[in-house]
Amino acid sequence: MRRFCYFVVVLICAVGAGCAVGNDSVNDVFLLPDPVSDGSLSVEQAMQRRRSVRAFADTSLTVEAVSQLLWSAQGITDSRRELRTAPSAGATYPLELLLVVGAVEGLDAGIYRYQVAEHALARIAGGDLRSDLARASLGQAFIGQAPLSIVFTGVHGRTARRYGDRAERYVAMEAGHAAQNVYLQAVSLELGTVVVGAFRDEQIAELLRLESAEKPLYILPVGHAE
Amino acid sequence: MRRFCYFVVVLICAVGAGCAVGNDSVNDVFLLPDPVSDGSLSVEQAMQRRRSVRAFADTSLTVEAVSQLLWSAQGITDSRRELRTAPSAGATYPLELLLVVGAVEGLDAGIYRYQVAEHALARIAGGDLRSDLARASLGQAFIGQAPLSIVFTGVHGRTARRYGDRAERYVAMEAGHAAQNVYLQAVSLELGTVVVGAFRDEQIAELLRLESAEKPLYILPVGHAE
């Protein structure tokens, strides 16, 4: 399936006159390496060691770590039924993940959107925008220092169509489920993260080029604890 | 510390004229066995295997399993700073956990409140109230069949004092963090659970004797998958 997706992407690029590759291109698709589904740290130890980390070393992340963190948040764990690592009310899946990449080996700085079905990243903007992200987050400087931030957004309409007013609560809960997985996965990878919920919603939305139906929920800077 | 708490509890019981022990008593305090902080299942495998379980076998839970599940949700993992297994906005800790116990070895049926600092349960009502819980949950029958349900509630005022309107979202997110831990811990214990967000809030509040400032958020029935 992933090979097929890659083939389609290559085909689209080959026939598309405007297909650009390089630092300034957008809409590139980057297939992530396969995540692993086993490791050496027990789930209890991950919970025991989990702490919020707000100081990050000046070292980059590997693309394998990024792959694993995104899998933990929303990765597909049952391809037949398309179930994920975190539950969703009525399988409506309102969450989206965006990445603000600063220092990840093999991945240009920029903004990417996680494509769950393909376990891939689609680039939507180039350049190192970490300091802009920190500014929109009320100046929480550690966000600008982390090599990567994962931004959780919610398309509430997907869930509201089925659950009405209750959707607001459900979507926030789902962000919590997925973010807890990222916390625990980070511990297993000997990385650190923290959930940030305080930011200027409109500035984040503008920075990430969100449509009006998609709202920012959480920012999770990730890196090696300093 | 726990021995001291136990001593205080015993002392209060010894001097209190109305201290009752037995099936019909309320306000008993039950110290839970110590949780373990290591296990044999990796965090990645727990995420890979996590599924929502809605059919439960007619077998009881051990009190050790209950201890472990509560620890995973809100247990203290840093006694000096009183940090927990799941994060909380500004360490305001709005979550409370109540138990509707039907079939747990060594624990009378009834309603209990988890006391985080003592890792203990305070009994607030006796009797098997699982079918009442199922009825208040729009008749989702599996809630009546599970040996135990953990009900997450939120005292939003604790968080709103610091974060204002944003608190509603933060409290829901925290419920998600804690519930994801319960999911993963359940997998490690070879148990199953599901998060239920649809119920009649007022009926749940009445059943659990909640004060008006405390609102039900989630019901997690737990048991052996059928």
PDB file of N, CA, C and O in Angstrom, chain A residues 37-39 41-45 47-48 50-51 71 77 83-87 166 169-170 172-173 176-177 180-181 184-185 188 197-199 201 216-218, chain B residues 37-39 41-45 47-48 50-51 71 77 83-87 166 169-170 172-173 176-177 180-181 184-185 188 197-199 201 216-218:
ATOM      1  N   SER A  37       6.680  -1.472  16.599  1.00  0.00           N
ATOM      2  CA  SER A  37       5.558  -1.706  17.511  1.00  0.00           C
ATOM      3  C   SER A  37       6.005  -2.441  18.767  1.00  0.00           C
ATOM      4  O   SER A  37       5.191  -3.034  19.472  1.00  0.00           O
ATOM      5  N   ASP A  38       7.298  -2.406  19.046  1.00  0.00           N
ATOM      6  CA  ASP A  38       7.781  -2.991  20.303  1.00  0.00           C
ATOM      7  C   ASP A  38       9.014  -2.210  20.745  1.00  0.00           C
ATOM      8  O   ASP A  38       9.647  -1.515  19.942  1.00  0.00           O
ATOM      9  N   GLY A  39       9.336  -2.304  22.011  1.00  0.00           N
ATOM     10  CA  GLY A  39      10.478  -1.576  22.542  1.00  0.00           C
ATOM     11  C   GLY A  39      10.897  -2.172  23.867  1.00  0.00           C
ATOM     12  O   GLY A  39      10.346  -3.192  24.294  1.00  0.00           O
ATOM     13  N   LEU A  41      11.117  -0.416  26.922  1.00  0.00           N
ATOM     14  CA  LEU A  41      10.625   0.236  28.140  1.00  0.00           C
ATOM     15  C   LEU A  41       9.182  -0.195  28.407  1.00  0.00           C
ATOM     16  O   LEU A  41       8.330  -0.120  27.519  1.00  0.00           O
ATOM     17  N   SER A  42       8.917  -0.618  29.623  1.00  0.00           N
ATOM     18  CA  SER A  42       7.555  -1.057  29.955  1.00  0.00           C
ATOM     19  C   SER A  42       6.617   0.136  30.043  1.00  0.00           C
ATOM     20  O   SER A  42       7.035   1.273  30.296  1.00  0.00           O
ATOM     21  N   VAL A  43       5.349  -0.131  29.849  1.00  0.00           N
ATOM     22  CA  VAL A  43       4.350   0.927  29.910  1.00  0.00           C
ATOM     23  C   VAL A  43       4.317   1.539  31.312  1.00  0.00           C
ATOM     24  O   VAL A  43       4.170   2.764  31.463  1.00  0.00           O
ATOM     25  N   GLU A  44       4.516   0.719  32.344  1.00  0.00           N
ATOM     26  CA  GLU A  44       4.505   1.268  33.710  1.00  0.00           C
ATOM     27  C   GLU A  44       5.711   2.187  33.938  1.00  0.00           C
ATOM     28  O   GLU A  44       5.583   3.237  34.581  1.00  0.00           O
ATOM     29  N   GLN A  45       6.881   1.790  33.435  1.00  0.00           N
ATOM     30  CA  GLN A  45       8.060   2.630  33.592  1.00  0.00           C
ATOM     31  C   GLN A  45       7.899   3.947  32.833  1.00  0.00           C
ATOM     32  O   GLN A  45       8.328   4.999  33.304  1.00  0.00           O
ATOM     33  N   MET A  47       5.146   5.527  32.345  1.00  0.00           N
ATOM     34  CA  MET A  47       4.269   6.385  33.165  1.00  0.00           C
ATOM     35  C   MET A  47       5.017   6.908  34.387  1.00  0.00           C
ATOM     36  O   MET A  47       4.850   8.061  34.778  1.00  0.00           O
ATOM     37  N   GLN A  48       5.817   6.044  34.991  1.00  0.00           N
ATOM     38  CA  GLN A  48       6.569   6.436  36.181  1.00  0.00           C
ATOM     39  C   GLN A  48       7.547   7.576  35.861  1.00  0.00           C
ATOM     40  O   GLN A  48       7.716   8.505  36.637  1.00  0.00           O
ATOM     41  N   ARG A  50       7.468   9.675  33.167  1.00  0.00           N
ATOM     42  CA  ARG A  50       6.943  10.801  32.387  1.00  0.00           C
ATOM     43  C   ARG A  50       7.008  12.114  33.178  1.00  0.00           C
ATOM     44  O   ARG A  50       6.510  12.198  34.279  1.00  0.00           O
ATOM     45  N   ARG A  51       7.619  13.102  32.611  1.00  0.00           N
ATOM     46  CA  ARG A  51       7.673  14.432  33.215  1.00  0.00           C
ATOM     47  C   ARG A  51       7.501  15.448  32.105  1.00  0.00           C
ATOM     48  O   ARG A  51       7.763  15.163  30.944  1.00  0.00           O
ATOM     49  N   TRP A  71       3.296   8.143  14.955  1.00  0.00           N
ATOM     50  CA  TRP A  71       2.563   6.870  15.075  1.00  0.00           C
ATOM     51  C   TRP A  71       1.891   6.781  16.446  1.00  0.00           C
ATOM     52  O   TRP A  71       0.721   6.398  16.549  1.00  0.00           O
ATOM     53  N   THR A  77      -3.143   1.143  13.707  1.00  0.00           N
ATOM     54  CA  THR A  77      -2.690  -0.107  14.334  1.00  0.00           C
ATOM     55  C   THR A  77      -3.549  -1.292  13.903  1.00  0.00           C
ATOM     56  O   THR A  77      -3.306  -2.415  14.329  1.00  0.00           O
ATOM     57  N   LEU A  83      -8.176   1.427  12.629  1.00  0.00           N
ATOM     58  CA  LEU A  83      -8.158   1.893  14.012  1.00  0.00           C
ATOM     59  C   LEU A  83      -6.775   2.434  14.342  1.00  0.00           C
ATOM     60  O   LEU A  83      -5.786   2.094  13.698  1.00  0.00           O
ATOM     61  N   ARG A  84      -6.741   3.293  15.349  1.00  0.00           N
ATOM     62  CA  ARG A  84      -5.510   4.032  15.640  1.00  0.00           C
ATOM     63  C   ARG A  84      -4.998   3.767  17.060  1.00  0.00           C
ATOM     64  O   ARG A  84      -5.655   3.120  17.856  1.00  0.00           O
ATOM     65  N   THR A  85      -3.842   4.330  17.346  1.00  0.00           N
ATOM     66  CA  THR A  85      -3.233   4.172  18.676  1.00  0.00           C
ATOM     67  C   THR A  85      -4.052   4.863  19.774  1.00  0.00           C
ATOM     68  O   THR A  85      -3.928   4.515  20.936  1.00  0.00           O
ATOM     69  N   ALA A  86      -4.848   5.842  19.417  1.00  0.00           N
ATOM     70  CA  ALA A  86      -5.708   6.538  20.383  1.00  0.00           C
ATOM     71  C   ALA A  86      -7.154   6.453  19.897  1.00  0.00           C
ATOM     72  O   ALA A  86      -7.404   6.470  18.686  1.00  0.00           O
ATOM     73  N   PRO A  87      -8.098   6.351  20.828  1.00  0.00           N
ATOM     74  CA  PRO A  87      -9.505   6.167  20.419  1.00  0.00           C
ATOM     75  C   PRO A  87     -10.136   7.461  19.921  1.00  0.00           C
ATOM     76  O   PRO A  87      -9.639   8.552  20.203  1.00  0.00           O
ATOM     77  N   ARG A 166     -21.790  18.019  22.359  1.00  0.00           N
ATOM     78  CA  ARG A 166     -20.829  17.226  23.133  1.00  0.00           C
ATOM     79  C   ARG A 166     -19.468  17.133  22.420  1.00  0.00           C
ATOM     80  O   ARG A 166     -18.470  16.751  23.024  1.00  0.00           O
ATOM     81  N   ARG A 169     -16.178  18.866  23.806  1.00  0.00           N
ATOM     82  CA  ARG A 169     -15.529  18.121  24.891  1.00  0.00           C
ATOM     83  C   ARG A 169     -14.798  16.886  24.360  1.00  0.00           C
ATOM     84  O   ARG A 169     -13.659  16.617  24.723  1.00  0.00           O
ATOM     85  N   TYR A 170     -15.469  16.164  23.476  1.00  0.00           N
ATOM     86  CA  TYR A 170     -14.872  14.922  22.965  1.00  0.00           C
ATOM     87  C   TYR A 170     -13.553  15.192  22.224  1.00  0.00           C
ATOM     88  O   TYR A 170     -12.589  14.446  22.348  1.00  0.00           O
ATOM     89  N   ALA A 172     -11.467  17.692  22.613  1.00  0.00           N
ATOM     90  CA  ALA A 172     -10.414  18.025  23.580  1.00  0.00           C
ATOM     91  C   ALA A 172      -9.915  16.765  24.276  1.00  0.00           C
ATOM     92  O   ALA A 172      -8.703  16.584  24.481  1.00  0.00           O
ATOM     93  N   MET A 173     -10.825  15.879  24.634  1.00  0.00           N
ATOM     94  CA  MET A 173     -10.422  14.621  25.267  1.00  0.00           C
ATOM     95  C   MET A 173      -9.508  13.808  24.348  1.00  0.00           C
ATOM     96  O   MET A 173      -8.500  13.255  24.781  1.00  0.00           O
ATOM     97  N   GLY A 176      -6.114  14.916  24.376  1.00  0.00           N
ATOM     98  CA  GLY A 176      -5.446  14.422  25.584  1.00  0.00           C
ATOM     99  C   GLY A 176      -4.966  12.987  25.424  1.00  0.00           C
ATOM    100  O   GLY A 176      -3.829  12.653  25.783  1.00  0.00           O
ATOM    101  N   HIS A 177      -5.816  12.124  24.881  1.00  0.00           N
ATOM    102  CA  HIS A 177      -5.422  10.725  24.648  1.00  0.00           C
ATOM    103  C   HIS A 177      -4.161  10.654  23.796  1.00  0.00           C
ATOM    104  O   HIS A 177      -3.187   9.973  24.145  1.00  0.00           O
ATOM    105  N   GLN A 180      -1.008  12.083  25.432  1.00  0.00           N
ATOM    106  CA  GLN A 180      -0.417  11.223  26.461  1.00  0.00           C
ATOM    107  C   GLN A 180       0.445  10.138  25.809  1.00  0.00           C
ATOM    108  O   GLN A 180       1.527   9.811  26.303  1.00  0.00           O
ATOM    109  N   ASN A 181      -0.018   9.598  24.696  1.00  0.00           N
ATOM    110  CA  ASN A 181       0.801   8.634  23.966  1.00  0.00           C
ATOM    111  C   ASN A 181       2.141   9.250  23.552  1.00  0.00           C
ATOM    112  O   ASN A 181       3.181   8.597  23.632  1.00  0.00           O
ATOM    113  N   LEU A 184       4.462   9.367  26.501  1.00  0.00           N
ATOM    114  CA  LEU A 184       5.014   8.051  26.873  1.00  0.00           C
ATOM    115  C   LEU A 184       5.999   7.556  25.823  1.00  0.00           C
ATOM    116  O   LEU A 184       7.050   6.983  26.142  1.00  0.00           O
ATOM    117  N   GLN A 185       5.662   7.797  24.556  1.00  0.00           N
ATOM    118  CA  GLN A 185       6.574   7.404  23.481  1.00  0.00           C
ATOM    119  C   GLN A 185       7.874   8.187  23.592  1.00  0.00           C
ATOM    120  O   GLN A 185       8.958   7.634  23.380  1.00  0.00           O
ATOM    121  N   SER A 188      10.132   6.639  26.085  1.00  0.00           N
ATOM    122  CA  SER A 188      10.745   5.425  25.538  1.00  0.00           C
ATOM    123  C   SER A 188      11.888   5.746  24.575  1.00  0.00           C
ATOM    124  O   SER A 188      12.852   4.985  24.459  1.00  0.00           O
ATOM    125  N   GLY A 197      -1.015  24.531  26.053  1.00  0.00           N
ATOM    126  CA  GLY A 197      -2.384  24.854  25.626  1.00  0.00           C
ATOM    127  C   GLY A 197      -2.635  26.350  25.536  1.00  0.00           C
ATOM    128  O   GLY A 197      -3.685  26.780  25.080  1.00  0.00           O
ATOM    129  N   ALA A 198      -1.643  27.131  25.968  1.00  0.00           N
ATOM    130  CA  ALA A 198      -1.802  28.591  25.995  1.00  0.00           C
ATOM    131  C   ALA A 198      -1.088  29.212  24.799  1.00  0.00           C
ATOM    132  O   ALA A 198       0.145  29.142  24.702  1.00  0.00           O
ATOM    133  N   PHE A 199      -1.869  29.764  23.895  1.00  0.00           N
ATOM    134  CA  PHE A 199      -1.316  30.440  22.715  1.00  0.00           C
ATOM    135  C   PHE A 199      -2.418  31.286  22.104  1.00  0.00           C
ATOM    136  O   PHE A 199      -3.590  31.190  22.494  1.00  0.00           O
ATOM    137  N   ASP A 201      -4.779  31.663  19.399  1.00  0.00           N
ATOM    138  CA  ASP A 201      -5.353  30.732  18.419  1.00  0.00           C
ATOM    139  C   ASP A 201      -5.241  31.254  16.985  1.00  0.00           C
ATOM    140  O   ASP A 201      -4.863  30.511  16.071  1.00  0.00           O
ATOM    141  N   PRO A 216      -6.465  25.140  16.385  1.00  0.00           N
ATOM    142  CA  PRO A 216      -5.333  24.589  17.154  1.00  0.00           C
ATOM    143  C   PRO A 216      -5.760  24.208  18.573  1.00  0.00           C
ATOM    144  O   PRO A 216      -6.571  24.901  19.187  1.00  0.00           O
ATOM    145  N   LEU A 217      -5.219  23.100  19.058  1.00  0.00           N
ATOM    146  CA  LEU A 217      -5.575  22.601  20.391  1.00  0.00           C
ATOM    147  C   LEU A 217      -4.371  22.547  21.329  1.00  0.00           C
ATOM    148  O   LEU A 217      -4.458  22.911  22.500  1.00  0.00           O
ATOM    149  N   TYR A 218      -3.276  22.021  20.820  1.00  0.00           N
ATOM    150  CA  TYR A 218      -2.124  21.719  21.661  1.00  0.00           C
ATOM    151  C   TYR A 218      -0.855  21.933  20.844  1.00  0.00           C
ATOM    152  O   TYR A 218      -0.830  21.641  19.650  1.00  0.00           O
TER     153      TYR A 218
ATOM    154  N   SER B  37       5.834  -0.264  39.419  1.00  0.00           N
ATOM    155  CA  SER B  37       6.236   0.753  38.444  1.00  0.00           C
ATOM    156  C   SER B  37       7.032   0.137  37.300  1.00  0.00           C
ATOM    157  O   SER B  37       7.746   0.838  36.587  1.00  0.00           O
ATOM    158  N   ASP B  38       6.916  -1.178  37.141  1.00  0.00           N
ATOM    159  CA  ASP B  38       7.545  -1.828  35.994  1.00  0.00           C
ATOM    160  C   ASP B  38       6.686  -3.022  35.591  1.00  0.00           C
ATOM    161  O   ASP B  38       5.875  -3.508  36.378  1.00  0.00           O
ATOM    162  N   GLY B  39       6.854  -3.472  34.363  1.00  0.00           N
ATOM    163  CA  GLY B  39       6.064  -4.592  33.865  1.00  0.00           C
ATOM    164  C   GLY B  39       6.743  -5.190  32.659  1.00  0.00           C
ATOM    165  O   GLY B  39       7.849  -4.777  32.293  1.00  0.00           O
ATOM    166  N   LEU B  41       5.256  -5.565  29.476  1.00  0.00           N
ATOM    167  CA  LEU B  41       4.765  -5.132  28.162  1.00  0.00           C
ATOM    168  C   LEU B  41       5.349  -3.763  27.816  1.00  0.00           C
ATOM    169  O   LEU B  41       5.275  -2.833  28.615  1.00  0.00           O
ATOM    170  N   SER B  42       5.896  -3.657  26.611  1.00  0.00           N
ATOM    171  CA  SER B  42       6.487  -2.379  26.217  1.00  0.00           C
ATOM    172  C   SER B  42       5.392  -1.354  25.937  1.00  0.00           C
ATOM    173  O   SER B  42       4.252  -1.701  25.606  1.00  0.00           O
ATOM    174  N   VAL B  43       5.760  -0.099  26.047  1.00  0.00           N
ATOM    175  CA  VAL B  43       4.806   0.976  25.796  1.00  0.00           C
ATOM    176  C   VAL B  43       4.322   0.932  24.344  1.00  0.00           C
ATOM    177  O   VAL B  43       3.139   1.170  24.059  1.00  0.00           O
ATOM    178  N   GLU B  44       5.209   0.564  23.424  1.00  0.00           N
ATOM    179  CA  GLU B  44       4.795   0.495  22.010  1.00  0.00           C
ATOM    180  C   GLU B  44       3.790  -0.649  21.795  1.00  0.00           C
ATOM    181  O   GLU B  44       2.819  -0.503  21.054  1.00  0.00           O
ATOM    182  N   GLN B  45       4.031  -1.800  22.450  1.00  0.00           N
ATOM    183  CA  GLN B  45       3.098  -2.918  22.308  1.00  0.00           C
ATOM    184  C   GLN B  45       1.740  -2.567  22.918  1.00  0.00           C
ATOM    185  O   GLN B  45       0.701  -2.964  22.390  1.00  0.00           O
ATOM    186  N   MET B  47       0.377   0.342  23.020  1.00  0.00           N
ATOM    187  CA  MET B  47      -0.312   1.207  22.040  1.00  0.00           C
ATOM    188  C   MET B  47      -0.805   0.393  20.840  1.00  0.00           C
ATOM    189  O   MET B  47      -1.897   0.624  20.325  1.00  0.00           O
ATOM    190  N   GLN B  48       0.044  -0.532  20.406  1.00  0.00           N
ATOM    191  CA  GLN B  48      -0.315  -1.357  19.249  1.00  0.00           C
ATOM    192  C   GLN B  48      -1.561  -2.206  19.544  1.00  0.00           C
ATOM    193  O   GLN B  48      -2.430  -2.365  18.693  1.00  0.00           O
ATOM    194  N   ARG B  50      -3.872  -1.700  22.018  1.00  0.00           N
ATOM    195  CA  ARG B  50      -5.022  -1.008  22.626  1.00  0.00           C
ATOM    196  C   ARG B  50      -6.247  -1.035  21.716  1.00  0.00           C
ATOM    197  O   ARG B  50      -6.187  -0.639  20.585  1.00  0.00           O
ATOM    198  N   ARG B  51      -7.329  -1.533  22.243  1.00  0.00           N
ATOM    199  CA  ARG B  51      -8.599  -1.512  21.535  1.00  0.00           C
ATOM    200  C   ARG B  51      -9.686  -1.140  22.516  1.00  0.00           C
ATOM    201  O   ARG B  51      -9.522  -1.308  23.718  1.00  0.00           O
ATOM    202  N   TRP B  71      -3.554   4.048  39.851  1.00  0.00           N
ATOM    203  CA  TRP B  71      -2.224   4.661  39.790  1.00  0.00           C
ATOM    204  C   TRP B  71      -1.949   5.181  38.380  1.00  0.00           C
ATOM    205  O   TRP B  71      -1.442   6.303  38.208  1.00  0.00           O
ATOM    206  N   THR B  77       3.877   9.986  41.195  1.00  0.00           N
ATOM    207  CA  THR B  77       5.124   9.366  40.737  1.00  0.00           C
ATOM    208  C   THR B  77       6.339  10.156  41.204  1.00  0.00           C
ATOM    209  O   THR B  77       7.470   9.791  40.894  1.00  0.00           O
ATOM    210  N   LEU B  83       3.950  15.100  41.813  1.00  0.00           N
ATOM    211  CA  LEU B  83       3.609  14.991  40.395  1.00  0.00           C
ATOM    212  C   LEU B  83       2.959  13.631  40.134  1.00  0.00           C
ATOM    213  O   LEU B  83       3.157  12.683  40.878  1.00  0.00           O
ATOM    214  N   ARG B  84       2.200  13.568  39.060  1.00  0.00           N
ATOM    215  CA  ARG B  84       1.378  12.378  38.796  1.00  0.00           C
ATOM    216  C   ARG B  84       1.726  11.726  37.460  1.00  0.00           C
ATOM    217  O   ARG B  84       2.501  12.257  36.669  1.00  0.00           O
ATOM    218  N   THR B  85       1.090  10.595  37.213  1.00  0.00           N
ATOM    219  CA  THR B  85       1.296   9.846  35.967  1.00  0.00           C
ATOM    220  C   THR B  85       0.787  10.607  34.744  1.00  0.00           C
ATOM    221  O   THR B  85       1.216  10.328  33.626  1.00  0.00           O
ATOM    222  N   ALA B  86      -0.150  11.524  34.937  1.00  0.00           N
ATOM    223  CA  ALA B  86      -0.681  12.337  33.837  1.00  0.00           C
ATOM    224  C   ALA B  86      -0.501  13.807  34.198  1.00  0.00           C
ATOM    225  O   ALA B  86      -0.594  14.176  35.372  1.00  0.00           O
ATOM    226  N   PRO B  87      -0.231  14.653  33.210  1.00  0.00           N
ATOM    227  CA  PRO B  87       0.046  16.064  33.504  1.00  0.00           C
ATOM    228  C   PRO B  87      -1.226  16.847  33.830  1.00  0.00           C
ATOM    229  O   PRO B  87      -2.329  16.419  33.482  1.00  0.00           O
ATOM    230  N   ARG B 166     -10.433  29.050  29.395  1.00  0.00           N
ATOM    231  CA  ARG B 166      -9.662  27.962  28.776  1.00  0.00           C
ATOM    232  C   ARG B 166      -9.758  26.669  29.615  1.00  0.00           C
ATOM    233  O   ARG B 166      -9.409  25.592  29.145  1.00  0.00           O
ATOM    234  N   ARG B 169     -11.649  23.408  28.372  1.00  0.00           N
ATOM    235  CA  ARG B 169     -10.887  22.597  27.426  1.00  0.00           C
ATOM    236  C   ARG B 169      -9.776  21.829  28.138  1.00  0.00           C
ATOM    237  O   ARG B 169      -9.569  20.641  27.893  1.00  0.00           O
ATOM    238  N   TYR B 170      -9.054  22.506  29.011  1.00  0.00           N
ATOM    239  CA  TYR B 170      -7.928  21.869  29.689  1.00  0.00           C
ATOM    240  C   TYR B 170      -8.384  20.658  30.513  1.00  0.00           C
ATOM    241  O   TYR B 170      -7.712  19.628  30.547  1.00  0.00           O
ATOM    242  N   ALA B 172     -11.023  18.751  30.083  1.00  0.00           N
ATOM    243  CA  ALA B 172     -11.366  17.644  29.173  1.00  0.00           C
ATOM    244  C   ALA B 172     -10.101  16.974  28.647  1.00  0.00           C
ATOM    245  O   ALA B 172     -10.014  15.744  28.565  1.00  0.00           O
ATOM    246  N   MET B 173      -9.105  17.782  28.290  1.00  0.00           N
ATOM    247  CA  MET B 173      -7.835  17.217  27.821  1.00  0.00           C
ATOM    248  C   MET B 173      -7.198  16.341  28.895  1.00  0.00           C
ATOM    249  O   MET B 173      -6.704  15.244  28.608  1.00  0.00           O
ATOM    250  N   GLY B 176      -8.606  13.039  29.055  1.00  0.00           N
ATOM    251  CA  GLY B 176      -8.070  12.218  27.966  1.00  0.00           C
ATOM    252  C   GLY B 176      -6.702  11.650  28.297  1.00  0.00           C
ATOM    253  O   GLY B 176      -6.448  10.455  28.084  1.00  0.00           O
ATOM    254  N   HIS B 177      -5.810  12.479  28.835  1.00  0.00           N
ATOM    255  CA  HIS B 177      -4.474  11.999  29.235  1.00  0.00           C
ATOM    256  C   HIS B 177      -4.597  10.824  30.204  1.00  0.00           C
ATOM    257  O   HIS B 177      -3.983   9.770  30.013  1.00  0.00           O
ATOM    258  N   GLN B 180      -6.161   7.642  28.720  1.00  0.00           N
ATOM    259  CA  GLN B 180      -5.255   6.898  27.832  1.00  0.00           C
ATOM    260  C   GLN B 180      -4.322   6.018  28.652  1.00  0.00           C
ATOM    261  O   GLN B 180      -4.049   4.867  28.292  1.00  0.00           O
ATOM    262  N   ASN B 181      -3.845   6.532  29.766  1.00  0.00           N
ATOM    263  CA  ASN B 181      -3.025   5.704  30.657  1.00  0.00           C
ATOM    264  C   ASN B 181      -3.801   4.464  31.121  1.00  0.00           C
ATOM    265  O   ASN B 181      -3.237   3.367  31.190  1.00  0.00           O
ATOM    266  N   LEU B 184      -3.866   1.901  28.390  1.00  0.00           N
ATOM    267  CA  LEU B 184      -2.579   1.213  28.194  1.00  0.00           C
ATOM    268  C   LEU B 184      -2.274   0.290  29.376  1.00  0.00           C
ATOM    269  O   LEU B 184      -1.776  -0.823  29.200  1.00  0.00           O
ATOM    270  N   GLN B 185      -2.589   0.770  30.571  1.00  0.00           N
ATOM    271  CA  GLN B 185      -2.374  -0.068  31.752  1.00  0.00           C
ATOM    272  C   GLN B 185      -3.257  -1.314  31.679  1.00  0.00           C
ATOM    273  O   GLN B 185      -2.823  -2.411  32.034  1.00  0.00           O
ATOM    274  N   SER B 188      -1.705  -3.922  29.550  1.00  0.00           N
ATOM    275  CA  SER B 188      -0.607  -4.575  30.260  1.00  0.00           C
ATOM    276  C   SER B 188      -1.121  -5.583  31.285  1.00  0.00           C
ATOM    277  O   SER B 188      -0.466  -6.591  31.554  1.00  0.00           O
ATOM    278  N   GLY B 197     -18.459   8.640  26.917  1.00  0.00           N
ATOM    279  CA  GLY B 197     -18.698  10.058  27.186  1.00  0.00           C
ATOM    280  C   GLY B 197     -20.172  10.434  27.116  1.00  0.00           C
ATOM    281  O   GLY B 197     -20.541  11.556  27.445  1.00  0.00           O
ATOM    282  N   ALA B 198     -20.993   9.474  26.692  1.00  0.00           N
ATOM    283  CA  ALA B 198     -22.429   9.754  26.516  1.00  0.00           C
ATOM    284  C   ALA B 198     -23.202   9.217  27.710  1.00  0.00           C
ATOM    285  O   ALA B 198     -23.258   8.000  27.925  1.00  0.00           O
ATOM    286  N   PHE B 199     -23.770  10.112  28.493  1.00  0.00           N
ATOM    287  CA  PHE B 199     -24.595   9.735  29.655  1.00  0.00           C
ATOM    288  C   PHE B 199     -25.383  10.965  30.081  1.00  0.00           C
ATOM    289  O   PHE B 199     -25.140  12.075  29.583  1.00  0.00           O
ATOM    290  N   ASP B 201     -25.767  13.581  32.506  1.00  0.00           N
ATOM    291  CA  ASP B 201     -24.880  14.174  33.514  1.00  0.00           C
ATOM    292  C   ASP B 201     -25.535  14.238  34.892  1.00  0.00           C
ATOM    293  O   ASP B 201     -24.904  13.903  35.906  1.00  0.00           O
ATOM    294  N   PRO B 216     -19.397  15.012  35.971  1.00  0.00           N
ATOM    295  CA  PRO B 216     -18.898  13.770  35.366  1.00  0.00           C
ATOM    296  C   PRO B 216     -18.353  14.030  33.962  1.00  0.00           C
ATOM    297  O   PRO B 216     -18.909  14.842  33.213  1.00  0.00           O
ATOM    298  N   LEU B 217     -17.266  13.358  33.623  1.00  0.00           N
ATOM    299  CA  LEU B 217     -16.620  13.546  32.324  1.00  0.00           C
ATOM    300  C   LEU B 217     -16.588  12.261  31.494  1.00  0.00           C
ATOM    301  O   LEU B 217     -16.854  12.271  30.296  1.00  0.00           O
ATOM    302  N   TYR B 218     -16.216  11.174  32.139  1.00  0.00           N
ATOM    303  CA  TYR B 218     -15.946   9.917  31.435  1.00  0.00           C
ATOM    304  C   TYR B 218     -16.351   8.755  32.340  1.00  0.00           C
ATOM    305  O   TYR B 218     -16.165   8.831  33.563  1.00  0.00           O
TER     306      TYR B 218
END
